[in-house]
PDB file of C-alpha atoms and ligand atoms in Angstrom:
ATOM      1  CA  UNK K  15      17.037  28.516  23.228  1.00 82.00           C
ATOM      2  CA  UNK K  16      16.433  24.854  24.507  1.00 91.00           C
ATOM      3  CA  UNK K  17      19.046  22.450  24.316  1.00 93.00           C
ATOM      4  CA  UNK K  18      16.532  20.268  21.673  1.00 94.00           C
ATOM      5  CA  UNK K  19      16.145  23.314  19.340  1.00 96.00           C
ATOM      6  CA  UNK K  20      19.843  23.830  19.575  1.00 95.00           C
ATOM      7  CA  UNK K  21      20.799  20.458  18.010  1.00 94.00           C
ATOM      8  CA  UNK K  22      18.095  20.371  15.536  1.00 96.00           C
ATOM      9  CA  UNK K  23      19.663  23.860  14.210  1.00 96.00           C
ATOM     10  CA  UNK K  24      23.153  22.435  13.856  1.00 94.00           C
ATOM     11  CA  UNK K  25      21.644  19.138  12.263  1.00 95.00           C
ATOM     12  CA  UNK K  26      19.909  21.294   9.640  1.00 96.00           C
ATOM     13  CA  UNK K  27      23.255  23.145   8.902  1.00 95.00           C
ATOM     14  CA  UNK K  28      24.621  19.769   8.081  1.00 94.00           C
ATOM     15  CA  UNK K  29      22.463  18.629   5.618  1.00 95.00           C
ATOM     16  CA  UNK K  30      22.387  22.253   4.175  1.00 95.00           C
ATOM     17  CA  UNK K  31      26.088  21.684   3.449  1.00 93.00           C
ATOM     18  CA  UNK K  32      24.957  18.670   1.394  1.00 93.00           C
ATOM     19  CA  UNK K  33      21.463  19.677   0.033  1.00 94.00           C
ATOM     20  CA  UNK K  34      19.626  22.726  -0.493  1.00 96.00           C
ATOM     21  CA  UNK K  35      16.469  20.668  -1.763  1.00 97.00           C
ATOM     22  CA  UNK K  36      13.161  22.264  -0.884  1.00 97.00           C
ATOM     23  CA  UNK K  37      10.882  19.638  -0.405  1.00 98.00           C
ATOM     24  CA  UNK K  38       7.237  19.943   0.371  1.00 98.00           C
ATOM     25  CA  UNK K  39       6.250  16.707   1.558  1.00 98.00           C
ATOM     26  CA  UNK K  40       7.987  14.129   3.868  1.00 98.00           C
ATOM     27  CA  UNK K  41       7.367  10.866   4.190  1.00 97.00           C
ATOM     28  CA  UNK K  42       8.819   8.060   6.793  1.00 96.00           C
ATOM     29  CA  UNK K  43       9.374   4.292   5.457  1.00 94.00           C
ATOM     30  CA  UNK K  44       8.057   1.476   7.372  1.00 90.00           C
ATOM     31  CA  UNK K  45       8.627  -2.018   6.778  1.00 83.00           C
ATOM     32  CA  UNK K  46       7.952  -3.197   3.569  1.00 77.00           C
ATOM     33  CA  UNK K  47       8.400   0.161   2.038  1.00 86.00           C
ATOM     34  CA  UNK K  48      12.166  -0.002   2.845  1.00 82.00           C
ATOM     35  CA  UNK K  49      13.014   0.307  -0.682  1.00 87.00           C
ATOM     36  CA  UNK K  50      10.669   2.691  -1.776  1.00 91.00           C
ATOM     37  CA  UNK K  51      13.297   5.518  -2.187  1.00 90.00           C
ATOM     38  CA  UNK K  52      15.085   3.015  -4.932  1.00 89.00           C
ATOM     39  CA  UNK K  53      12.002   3.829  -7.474  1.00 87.00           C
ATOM     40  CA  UNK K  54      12.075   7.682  -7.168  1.00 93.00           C
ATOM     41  CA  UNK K  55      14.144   9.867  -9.023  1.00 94.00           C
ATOM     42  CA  UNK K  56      16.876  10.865  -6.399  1.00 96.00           C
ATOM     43  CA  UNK K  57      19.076  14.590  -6.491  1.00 95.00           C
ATOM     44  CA  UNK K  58      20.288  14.133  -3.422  1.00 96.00           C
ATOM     45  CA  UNK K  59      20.890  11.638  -0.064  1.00 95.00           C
ATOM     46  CA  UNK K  60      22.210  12.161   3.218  1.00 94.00           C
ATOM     47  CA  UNK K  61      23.382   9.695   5.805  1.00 92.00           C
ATOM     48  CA  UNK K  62      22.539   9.887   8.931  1.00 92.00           C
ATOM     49  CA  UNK K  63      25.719   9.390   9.842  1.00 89.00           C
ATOM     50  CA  UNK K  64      27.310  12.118   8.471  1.00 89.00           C
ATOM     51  CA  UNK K  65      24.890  14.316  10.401  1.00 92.00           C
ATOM     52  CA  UNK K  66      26.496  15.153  14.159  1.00 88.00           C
ATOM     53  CA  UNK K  67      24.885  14.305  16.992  1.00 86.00           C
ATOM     54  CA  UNK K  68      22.139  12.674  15.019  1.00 89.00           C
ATOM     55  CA  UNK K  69      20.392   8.724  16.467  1.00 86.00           C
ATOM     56  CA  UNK K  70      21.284   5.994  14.222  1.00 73.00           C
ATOM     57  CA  UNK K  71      18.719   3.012  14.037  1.00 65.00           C
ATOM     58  CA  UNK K  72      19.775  -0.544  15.548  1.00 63.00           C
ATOM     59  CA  UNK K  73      17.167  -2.125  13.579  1.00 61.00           C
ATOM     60  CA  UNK K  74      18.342  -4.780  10.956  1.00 59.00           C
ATOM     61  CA  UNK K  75      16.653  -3.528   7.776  1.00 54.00           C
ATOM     62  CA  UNK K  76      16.554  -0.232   8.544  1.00 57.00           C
ATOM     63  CA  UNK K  77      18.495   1.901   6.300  1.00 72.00           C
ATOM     64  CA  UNK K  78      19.401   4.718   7.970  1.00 89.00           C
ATOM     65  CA  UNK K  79      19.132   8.314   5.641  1.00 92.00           C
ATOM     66  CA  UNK K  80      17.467  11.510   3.981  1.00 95.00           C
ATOM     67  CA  UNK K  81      16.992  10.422   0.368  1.00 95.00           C
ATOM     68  CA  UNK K  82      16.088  14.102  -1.862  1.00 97.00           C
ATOM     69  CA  UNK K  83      13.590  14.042  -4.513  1.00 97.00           C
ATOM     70  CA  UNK K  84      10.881  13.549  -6.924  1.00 97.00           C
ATOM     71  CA  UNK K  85       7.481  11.618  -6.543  1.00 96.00           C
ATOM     72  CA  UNK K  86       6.533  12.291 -10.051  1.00 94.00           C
ATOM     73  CA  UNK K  87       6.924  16.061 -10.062  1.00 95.00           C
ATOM     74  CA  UNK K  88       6.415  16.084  -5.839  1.00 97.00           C
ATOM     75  CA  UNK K  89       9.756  17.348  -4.059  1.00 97.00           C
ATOM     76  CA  UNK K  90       9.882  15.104  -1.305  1.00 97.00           C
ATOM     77  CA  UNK K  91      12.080  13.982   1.523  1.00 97.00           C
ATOM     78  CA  UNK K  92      11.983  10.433   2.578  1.00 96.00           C
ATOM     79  CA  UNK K  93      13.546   8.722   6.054  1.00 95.00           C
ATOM     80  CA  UNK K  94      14.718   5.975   5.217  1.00 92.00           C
ATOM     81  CA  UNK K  95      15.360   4.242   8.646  1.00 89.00           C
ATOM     82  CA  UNK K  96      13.540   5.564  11.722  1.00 90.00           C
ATOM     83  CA  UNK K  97      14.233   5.712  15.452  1.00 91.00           C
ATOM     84  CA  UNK K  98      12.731   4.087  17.576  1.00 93.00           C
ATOM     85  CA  UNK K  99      12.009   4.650  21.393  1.00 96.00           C
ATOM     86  CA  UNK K 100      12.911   0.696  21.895  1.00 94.00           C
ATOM     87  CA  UNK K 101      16.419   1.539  21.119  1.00 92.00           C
ATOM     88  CA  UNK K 102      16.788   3.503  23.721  1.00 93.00           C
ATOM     89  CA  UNK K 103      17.252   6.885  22.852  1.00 93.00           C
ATOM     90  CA  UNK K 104      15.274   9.975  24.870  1.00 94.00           C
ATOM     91  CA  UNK K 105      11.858  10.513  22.885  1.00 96.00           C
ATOM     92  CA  UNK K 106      13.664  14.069  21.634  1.00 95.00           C
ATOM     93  CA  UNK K 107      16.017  11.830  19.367  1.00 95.00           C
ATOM     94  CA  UNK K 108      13.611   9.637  18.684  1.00 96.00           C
ATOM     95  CA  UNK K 109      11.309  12.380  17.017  1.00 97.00           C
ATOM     96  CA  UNK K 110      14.084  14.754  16.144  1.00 96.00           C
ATOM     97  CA  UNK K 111      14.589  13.723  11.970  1.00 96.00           C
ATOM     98  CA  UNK K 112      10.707  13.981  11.369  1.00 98.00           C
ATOM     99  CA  UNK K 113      11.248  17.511  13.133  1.00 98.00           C
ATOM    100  CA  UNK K 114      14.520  18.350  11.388  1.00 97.00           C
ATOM    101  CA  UNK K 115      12.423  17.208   8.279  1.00 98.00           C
ATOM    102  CA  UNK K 116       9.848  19.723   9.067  1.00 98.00           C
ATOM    103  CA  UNK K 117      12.440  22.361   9.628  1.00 98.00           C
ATOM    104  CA  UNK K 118      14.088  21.319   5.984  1.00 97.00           C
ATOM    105  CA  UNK K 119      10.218  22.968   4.660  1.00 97.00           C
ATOM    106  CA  UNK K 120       7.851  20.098   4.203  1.00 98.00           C
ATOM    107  CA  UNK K 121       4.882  21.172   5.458  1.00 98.00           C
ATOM    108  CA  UNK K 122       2.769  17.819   5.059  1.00 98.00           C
ATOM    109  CA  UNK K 123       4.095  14.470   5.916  1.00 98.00           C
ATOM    110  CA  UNK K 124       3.016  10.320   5.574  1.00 98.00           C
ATOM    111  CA  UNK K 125       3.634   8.044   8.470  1.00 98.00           C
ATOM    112  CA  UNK K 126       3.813   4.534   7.444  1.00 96.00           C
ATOM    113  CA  UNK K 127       4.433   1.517   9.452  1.00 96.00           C
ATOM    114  CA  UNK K 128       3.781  -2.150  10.308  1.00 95.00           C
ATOM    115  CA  UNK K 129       1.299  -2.953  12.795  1.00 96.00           C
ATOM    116  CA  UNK K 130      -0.163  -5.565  14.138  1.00 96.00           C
ATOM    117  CA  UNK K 131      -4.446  -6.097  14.520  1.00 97.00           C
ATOM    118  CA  UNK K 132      -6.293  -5.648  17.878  1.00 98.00           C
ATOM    119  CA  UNK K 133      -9.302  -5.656  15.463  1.00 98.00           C
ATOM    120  CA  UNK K 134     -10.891  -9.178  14.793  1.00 96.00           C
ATOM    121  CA  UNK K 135     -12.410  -7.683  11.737  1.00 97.00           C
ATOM    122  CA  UNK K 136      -8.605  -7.105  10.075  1.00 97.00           C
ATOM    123  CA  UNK K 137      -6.317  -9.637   8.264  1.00 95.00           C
ATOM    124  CA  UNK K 138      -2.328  -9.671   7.788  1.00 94.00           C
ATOM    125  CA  UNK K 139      -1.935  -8.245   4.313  1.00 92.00           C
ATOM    126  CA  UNK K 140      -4.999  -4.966   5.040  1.00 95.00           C
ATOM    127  CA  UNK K 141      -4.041  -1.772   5.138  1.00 96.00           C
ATOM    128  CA  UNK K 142      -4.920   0.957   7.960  1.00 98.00           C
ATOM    129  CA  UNK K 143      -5.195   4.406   7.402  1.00 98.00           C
ATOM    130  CA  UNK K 144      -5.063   5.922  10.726  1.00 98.00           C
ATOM    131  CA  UNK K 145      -7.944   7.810  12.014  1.00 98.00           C
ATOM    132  CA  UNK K 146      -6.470   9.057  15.734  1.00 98.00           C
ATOM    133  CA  UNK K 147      -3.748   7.226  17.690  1.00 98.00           C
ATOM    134  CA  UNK K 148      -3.254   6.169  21.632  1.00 98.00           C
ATOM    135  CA  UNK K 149       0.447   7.340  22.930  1.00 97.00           C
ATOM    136  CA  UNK K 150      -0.395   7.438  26.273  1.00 96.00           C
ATOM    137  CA  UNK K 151       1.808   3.993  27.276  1.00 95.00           C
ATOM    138  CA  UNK K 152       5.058   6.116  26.052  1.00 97.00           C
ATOM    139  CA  UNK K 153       6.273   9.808  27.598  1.00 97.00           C
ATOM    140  CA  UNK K 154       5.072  12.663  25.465  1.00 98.00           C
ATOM    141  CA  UNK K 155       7.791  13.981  22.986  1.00 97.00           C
ATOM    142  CA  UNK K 156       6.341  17.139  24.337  1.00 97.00           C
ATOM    143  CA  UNK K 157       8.060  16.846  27.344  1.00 97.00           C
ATOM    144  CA  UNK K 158      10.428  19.594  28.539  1.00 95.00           C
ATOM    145  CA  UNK K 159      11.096  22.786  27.873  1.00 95.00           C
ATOM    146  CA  UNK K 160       8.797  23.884  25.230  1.00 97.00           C
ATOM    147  CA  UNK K 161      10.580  24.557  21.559  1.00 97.00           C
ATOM    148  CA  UNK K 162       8.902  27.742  20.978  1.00 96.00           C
ATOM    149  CA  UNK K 163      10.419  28.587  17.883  1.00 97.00           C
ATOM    150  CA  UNK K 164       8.522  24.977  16.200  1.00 98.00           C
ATOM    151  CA  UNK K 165       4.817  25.186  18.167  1.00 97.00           C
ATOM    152  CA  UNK K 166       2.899  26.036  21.803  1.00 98.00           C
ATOM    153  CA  UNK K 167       3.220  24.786  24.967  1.00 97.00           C
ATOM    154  CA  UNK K 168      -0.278  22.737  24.823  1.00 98.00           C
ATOM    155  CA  UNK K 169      -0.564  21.921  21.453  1.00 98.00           C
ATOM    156  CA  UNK K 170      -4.844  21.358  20.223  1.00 97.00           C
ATOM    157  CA  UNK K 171      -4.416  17.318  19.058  1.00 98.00           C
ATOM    158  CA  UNK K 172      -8.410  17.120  18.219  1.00 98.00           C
ATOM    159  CA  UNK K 173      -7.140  15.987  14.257  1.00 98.00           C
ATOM    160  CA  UNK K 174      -3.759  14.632  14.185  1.00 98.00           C
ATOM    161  CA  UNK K 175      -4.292  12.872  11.452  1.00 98.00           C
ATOM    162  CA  UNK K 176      -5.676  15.372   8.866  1.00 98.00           C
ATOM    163  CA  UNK K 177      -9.170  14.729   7.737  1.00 98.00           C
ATOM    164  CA  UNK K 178      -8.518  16.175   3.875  1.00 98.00           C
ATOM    165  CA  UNK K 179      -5.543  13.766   3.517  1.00 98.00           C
ATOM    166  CA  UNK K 180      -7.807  10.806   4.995  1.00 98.00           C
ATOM    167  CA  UNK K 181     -10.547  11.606   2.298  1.00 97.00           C
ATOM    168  CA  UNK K 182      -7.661  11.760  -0.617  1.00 97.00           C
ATOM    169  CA  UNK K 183      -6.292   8.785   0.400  1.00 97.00           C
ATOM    170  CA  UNK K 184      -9.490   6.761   0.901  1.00 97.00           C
ATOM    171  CA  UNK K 185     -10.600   7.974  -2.339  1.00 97.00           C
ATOM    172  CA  UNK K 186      -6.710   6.920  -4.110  1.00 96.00           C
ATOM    173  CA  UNK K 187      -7.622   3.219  -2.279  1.00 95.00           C
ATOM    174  CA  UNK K 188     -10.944   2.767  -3.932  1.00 96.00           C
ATOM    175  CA  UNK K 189      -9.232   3.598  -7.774  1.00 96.00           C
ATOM    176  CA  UNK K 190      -5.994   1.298  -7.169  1.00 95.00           C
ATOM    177  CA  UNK K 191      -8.643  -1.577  -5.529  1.00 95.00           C
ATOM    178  CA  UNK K 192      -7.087  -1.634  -2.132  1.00 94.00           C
ATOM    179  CA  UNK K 193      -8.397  -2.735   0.770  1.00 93.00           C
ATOM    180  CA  UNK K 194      -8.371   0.822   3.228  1.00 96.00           C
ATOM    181  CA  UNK K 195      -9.764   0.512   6.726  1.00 97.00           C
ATOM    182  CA  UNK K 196      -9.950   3.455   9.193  1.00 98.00           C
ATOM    183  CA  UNK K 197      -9.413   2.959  12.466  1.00 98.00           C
ATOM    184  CA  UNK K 198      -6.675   3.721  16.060  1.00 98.00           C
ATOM    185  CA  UNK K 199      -3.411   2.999  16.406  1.00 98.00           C
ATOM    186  CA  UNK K 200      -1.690   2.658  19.404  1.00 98.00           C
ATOM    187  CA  UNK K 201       1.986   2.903  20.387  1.00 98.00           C
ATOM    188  CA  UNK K 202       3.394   0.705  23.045  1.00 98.00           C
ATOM    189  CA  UNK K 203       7.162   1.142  23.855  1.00 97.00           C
ATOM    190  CA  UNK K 204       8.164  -2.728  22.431  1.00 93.00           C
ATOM    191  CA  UNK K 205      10.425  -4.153  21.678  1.00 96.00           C
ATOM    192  CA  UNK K 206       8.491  -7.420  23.443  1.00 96.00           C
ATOM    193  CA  UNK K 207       5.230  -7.743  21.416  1.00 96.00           C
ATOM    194  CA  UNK K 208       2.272  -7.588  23.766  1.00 97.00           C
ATOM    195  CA  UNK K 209       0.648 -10.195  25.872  1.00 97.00           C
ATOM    196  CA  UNK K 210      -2.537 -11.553  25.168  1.00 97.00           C
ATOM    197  CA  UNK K 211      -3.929  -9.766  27.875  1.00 98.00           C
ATOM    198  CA  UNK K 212      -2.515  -6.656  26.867  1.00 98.00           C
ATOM    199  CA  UNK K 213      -3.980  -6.703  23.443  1.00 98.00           C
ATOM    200  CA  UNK K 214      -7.574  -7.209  25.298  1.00 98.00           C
ATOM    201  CA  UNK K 215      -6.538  -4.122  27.759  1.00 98.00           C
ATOM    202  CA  UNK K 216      -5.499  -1.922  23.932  1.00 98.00           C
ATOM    203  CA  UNK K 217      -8.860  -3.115  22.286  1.00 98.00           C
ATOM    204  CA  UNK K 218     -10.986  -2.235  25.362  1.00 98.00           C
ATOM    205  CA  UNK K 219      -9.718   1.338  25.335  1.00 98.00           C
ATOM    206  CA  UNK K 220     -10.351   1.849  21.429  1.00 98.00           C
ATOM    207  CA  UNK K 221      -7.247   0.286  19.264  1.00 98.00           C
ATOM    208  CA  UNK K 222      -7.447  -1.411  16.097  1.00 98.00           C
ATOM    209  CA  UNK K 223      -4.023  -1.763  15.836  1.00 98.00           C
ATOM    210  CA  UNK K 224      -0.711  -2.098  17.767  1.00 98.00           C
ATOM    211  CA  UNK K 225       2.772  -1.010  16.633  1.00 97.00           C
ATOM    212  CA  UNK K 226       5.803   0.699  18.228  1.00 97.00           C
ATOM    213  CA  UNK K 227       6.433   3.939  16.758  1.00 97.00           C
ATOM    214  CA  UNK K 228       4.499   6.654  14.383  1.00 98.00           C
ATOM    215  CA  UNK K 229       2.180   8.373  17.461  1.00 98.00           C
ATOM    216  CA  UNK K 230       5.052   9.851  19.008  1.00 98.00           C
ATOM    217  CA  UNK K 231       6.450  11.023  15.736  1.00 98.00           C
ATOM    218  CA  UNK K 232       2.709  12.249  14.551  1.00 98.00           C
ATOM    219  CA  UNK K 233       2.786  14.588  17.779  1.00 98.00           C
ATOM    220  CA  UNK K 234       5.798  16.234  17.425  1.00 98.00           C
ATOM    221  CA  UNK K 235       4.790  16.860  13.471  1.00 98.00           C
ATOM    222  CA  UNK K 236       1.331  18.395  14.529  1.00 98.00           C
ATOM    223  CA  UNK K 237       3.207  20.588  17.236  1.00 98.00           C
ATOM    224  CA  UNK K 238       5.129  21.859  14.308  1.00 98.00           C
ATOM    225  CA  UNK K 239       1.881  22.422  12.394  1.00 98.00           C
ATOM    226  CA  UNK K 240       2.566  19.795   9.685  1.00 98.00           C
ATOM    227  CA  UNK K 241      -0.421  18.439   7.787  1.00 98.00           C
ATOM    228  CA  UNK K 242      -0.131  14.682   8.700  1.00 98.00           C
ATOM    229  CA  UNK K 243      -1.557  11.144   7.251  1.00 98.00           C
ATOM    230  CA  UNK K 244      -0.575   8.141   8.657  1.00 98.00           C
ATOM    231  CA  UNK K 245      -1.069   4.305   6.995  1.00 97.00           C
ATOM    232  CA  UNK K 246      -0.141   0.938   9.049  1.00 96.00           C
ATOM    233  CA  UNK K 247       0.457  -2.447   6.665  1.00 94.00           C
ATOM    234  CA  UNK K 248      -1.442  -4.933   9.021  1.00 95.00           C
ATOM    235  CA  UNK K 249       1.467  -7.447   9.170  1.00 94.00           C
ATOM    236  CA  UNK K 250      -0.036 -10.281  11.716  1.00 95.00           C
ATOM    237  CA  UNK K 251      -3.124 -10.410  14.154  1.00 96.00           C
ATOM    238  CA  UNK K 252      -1.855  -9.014  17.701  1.00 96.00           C
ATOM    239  CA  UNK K 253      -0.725 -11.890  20.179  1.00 94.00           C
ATOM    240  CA  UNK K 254      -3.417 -13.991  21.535  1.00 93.00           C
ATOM    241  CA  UNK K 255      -5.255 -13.630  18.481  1.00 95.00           C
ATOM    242  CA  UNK K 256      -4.011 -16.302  16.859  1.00 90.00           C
ATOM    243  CA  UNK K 257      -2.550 -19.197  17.585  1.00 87.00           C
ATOM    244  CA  UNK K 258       1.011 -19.044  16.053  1.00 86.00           C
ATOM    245  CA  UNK K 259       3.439 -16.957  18.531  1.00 86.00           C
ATOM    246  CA  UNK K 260       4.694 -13.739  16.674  1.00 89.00           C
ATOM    247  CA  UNK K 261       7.747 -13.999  15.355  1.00 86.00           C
ATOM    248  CA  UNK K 262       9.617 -10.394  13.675  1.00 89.00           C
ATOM    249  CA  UNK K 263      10.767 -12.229  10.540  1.00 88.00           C
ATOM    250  CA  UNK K 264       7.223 -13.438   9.793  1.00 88.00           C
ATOM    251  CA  UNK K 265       6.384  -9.651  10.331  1.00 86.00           C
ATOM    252  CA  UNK K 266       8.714  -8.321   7.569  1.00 89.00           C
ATOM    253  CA  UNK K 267       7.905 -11.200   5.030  1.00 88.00           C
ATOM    254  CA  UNK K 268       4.574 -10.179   5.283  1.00 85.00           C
ATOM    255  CA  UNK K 269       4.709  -6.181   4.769  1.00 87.00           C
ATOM    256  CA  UNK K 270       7.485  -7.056   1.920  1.00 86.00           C
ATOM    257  CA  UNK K 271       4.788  -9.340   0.445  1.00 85.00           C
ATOM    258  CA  UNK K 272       2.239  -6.458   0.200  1.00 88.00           C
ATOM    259  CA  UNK K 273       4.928  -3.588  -0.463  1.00 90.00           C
ATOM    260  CA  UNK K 274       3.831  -3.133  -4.211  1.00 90.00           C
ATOM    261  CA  UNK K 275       0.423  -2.065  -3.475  1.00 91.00           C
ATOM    262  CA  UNK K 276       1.716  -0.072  -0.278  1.00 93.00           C
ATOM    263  CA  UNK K 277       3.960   1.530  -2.529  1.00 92.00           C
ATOM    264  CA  UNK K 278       1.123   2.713  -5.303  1.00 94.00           C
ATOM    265  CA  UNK K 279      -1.409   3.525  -2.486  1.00 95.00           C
ATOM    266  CA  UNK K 280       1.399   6.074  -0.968  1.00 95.00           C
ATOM    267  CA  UNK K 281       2.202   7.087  -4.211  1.00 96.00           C
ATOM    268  CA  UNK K 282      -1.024   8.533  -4.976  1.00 96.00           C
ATOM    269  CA  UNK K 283      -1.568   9.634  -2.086  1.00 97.00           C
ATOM    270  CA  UNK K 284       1.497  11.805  -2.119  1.00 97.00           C
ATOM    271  CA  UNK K 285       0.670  13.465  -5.737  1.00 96.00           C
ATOM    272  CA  UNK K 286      -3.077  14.130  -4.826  1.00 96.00           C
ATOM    273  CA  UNK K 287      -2.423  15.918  -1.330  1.00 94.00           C
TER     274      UNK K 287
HETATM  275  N1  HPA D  19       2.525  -5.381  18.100  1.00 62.20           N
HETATM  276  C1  HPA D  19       3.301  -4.293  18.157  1.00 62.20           C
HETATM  277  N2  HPA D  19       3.995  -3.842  17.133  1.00 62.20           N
HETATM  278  C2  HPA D  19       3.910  -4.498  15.974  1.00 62.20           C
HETATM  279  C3  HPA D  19       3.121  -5.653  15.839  1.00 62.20           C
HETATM  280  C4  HPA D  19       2.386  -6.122  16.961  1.00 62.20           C
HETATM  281  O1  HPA D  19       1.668  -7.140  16.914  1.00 62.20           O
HETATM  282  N3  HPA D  19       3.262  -6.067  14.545  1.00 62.20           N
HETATM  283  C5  HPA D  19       4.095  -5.203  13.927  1.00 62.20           C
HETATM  284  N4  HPA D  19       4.498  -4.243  14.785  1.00 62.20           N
END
């Protein structure tokens, strides 16, 4: 059994002492949804510190456990606090709660996150439901010895972000009146936001928008088989493309200034999948 597989197993016995909660969807928090978890109607939460071996986000603002329960009558499990490869942990702990998540039963799961624009068409305050991604600028979580017992060795990622769930949540947009585009994210390791000229280099090969985590996490989900959609909160046009320097602060204000509608738009979109 690989070593990965090994401490996801004693992770999930951990939270199984806590929680016995089968949920069927999970969903990860990115800014602006911090809170989101406050609104739903909680049986159960688990730190991430009380889970062995388990990373522990550095990020201010990031909360940092499982929260168990109900999205209207959805069982759901919700990160609240992610890992991300900028912290420096191997990409195996960086992807290893949306696995353990995967492992708790959830068979779908929503990626959310801030991002920034590559795309002159986009504005801070859009939303982005992601059509593919670009990881190729950080290693593969893939890496290693394969984990047999969760997926194959080359895992098909023609549709990472399921189709079906695109067409539910497009349609969920339209009826709350919220602006949805479509388009590629990209991951770049952080934590410096690009250059200018590195923006140009990730809209030449096909992104729309920039961010530092979700594709890595999105490829260890669709190795496990989970059903995946994935929305960025445009936060700020990528550097260059303005001409006020990016600053993280301005970042957060923004996605908490659009976090109601984020938080009816994943709403929906977690009762109608
Ligand atoms: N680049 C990378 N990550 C980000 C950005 C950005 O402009 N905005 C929010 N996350």
């Amino acid at each position: 059994m690989s070593k990965i597989y090994e401490k996801l197993t004693s992770c999930l016995e951990s939270v199984r002492k806590v929680s016995d909660f089968q949920p069927e969807t999970a969903l990860v928090l990115g800014s602006g949804l911090g809170d989101y978890a406050d609104d739903i109607r909680i049986e159960a939460a688990v730190d991430y510190s009380q889970i062995e071996g388990f990373p522990r986000s550095t990020v201010a603002g990031h909360k940092g456990r499982f929260v168990f329960g109900y999205v209207r009558e959805v069982p759901v499990v919700i990160m609240q606090g992610r890992v991300h490869y900028y912290e420096g942990y191997p990409m195996a702990d960086v992807v290893l709660p949306v696995r353990l998540m995967g492992m708790l039963g959830a068979k779908k799961l929503i990626l959310t996150n801030a991002a920034g624009a590559a795309n002159y068409d986009y504005r801070p305050g859009d939303f982005m439901l992601i059509k593919d991604h670009i990881a190729s600028s950080v290693p593969s979580p893939l890496i290693g010895q394969n984990i047999d017992e969760l997926g194959v060795r080359f895992p098909d990622m023609s549709e990472v972000y399921s189709s079906r769930m695109r067409r539910i949540a497009r349609a969920a947009a339209e009826e709350l009146g919220i602006t949805l585009r479509e388009g590629v994210y990209m991951q770049l390791t952080g934590p410096a936001y690009e250059t200018p000229a590195e923006v140009n280099m990730c809209r030449v090969l096909g992104a729309d928008s920039l961010g530092m985590s979700t594709a890595c996490e999105a490829m260890a989900a669709r190795h496990m088989g989970m059903e995946i959609c994935g929305i960025s909160c445009i936060t700020n046009l990528a550097a260059g493309m303005s001409v006020e320097p990016l600053d993280h602060r301005e970042v957060q204000e923004m996605a908490d200034r659009v976090s109601e509608q984020f938080k009816a738009l994943v709403t929906e979109v977690i009762c109608r999948i």
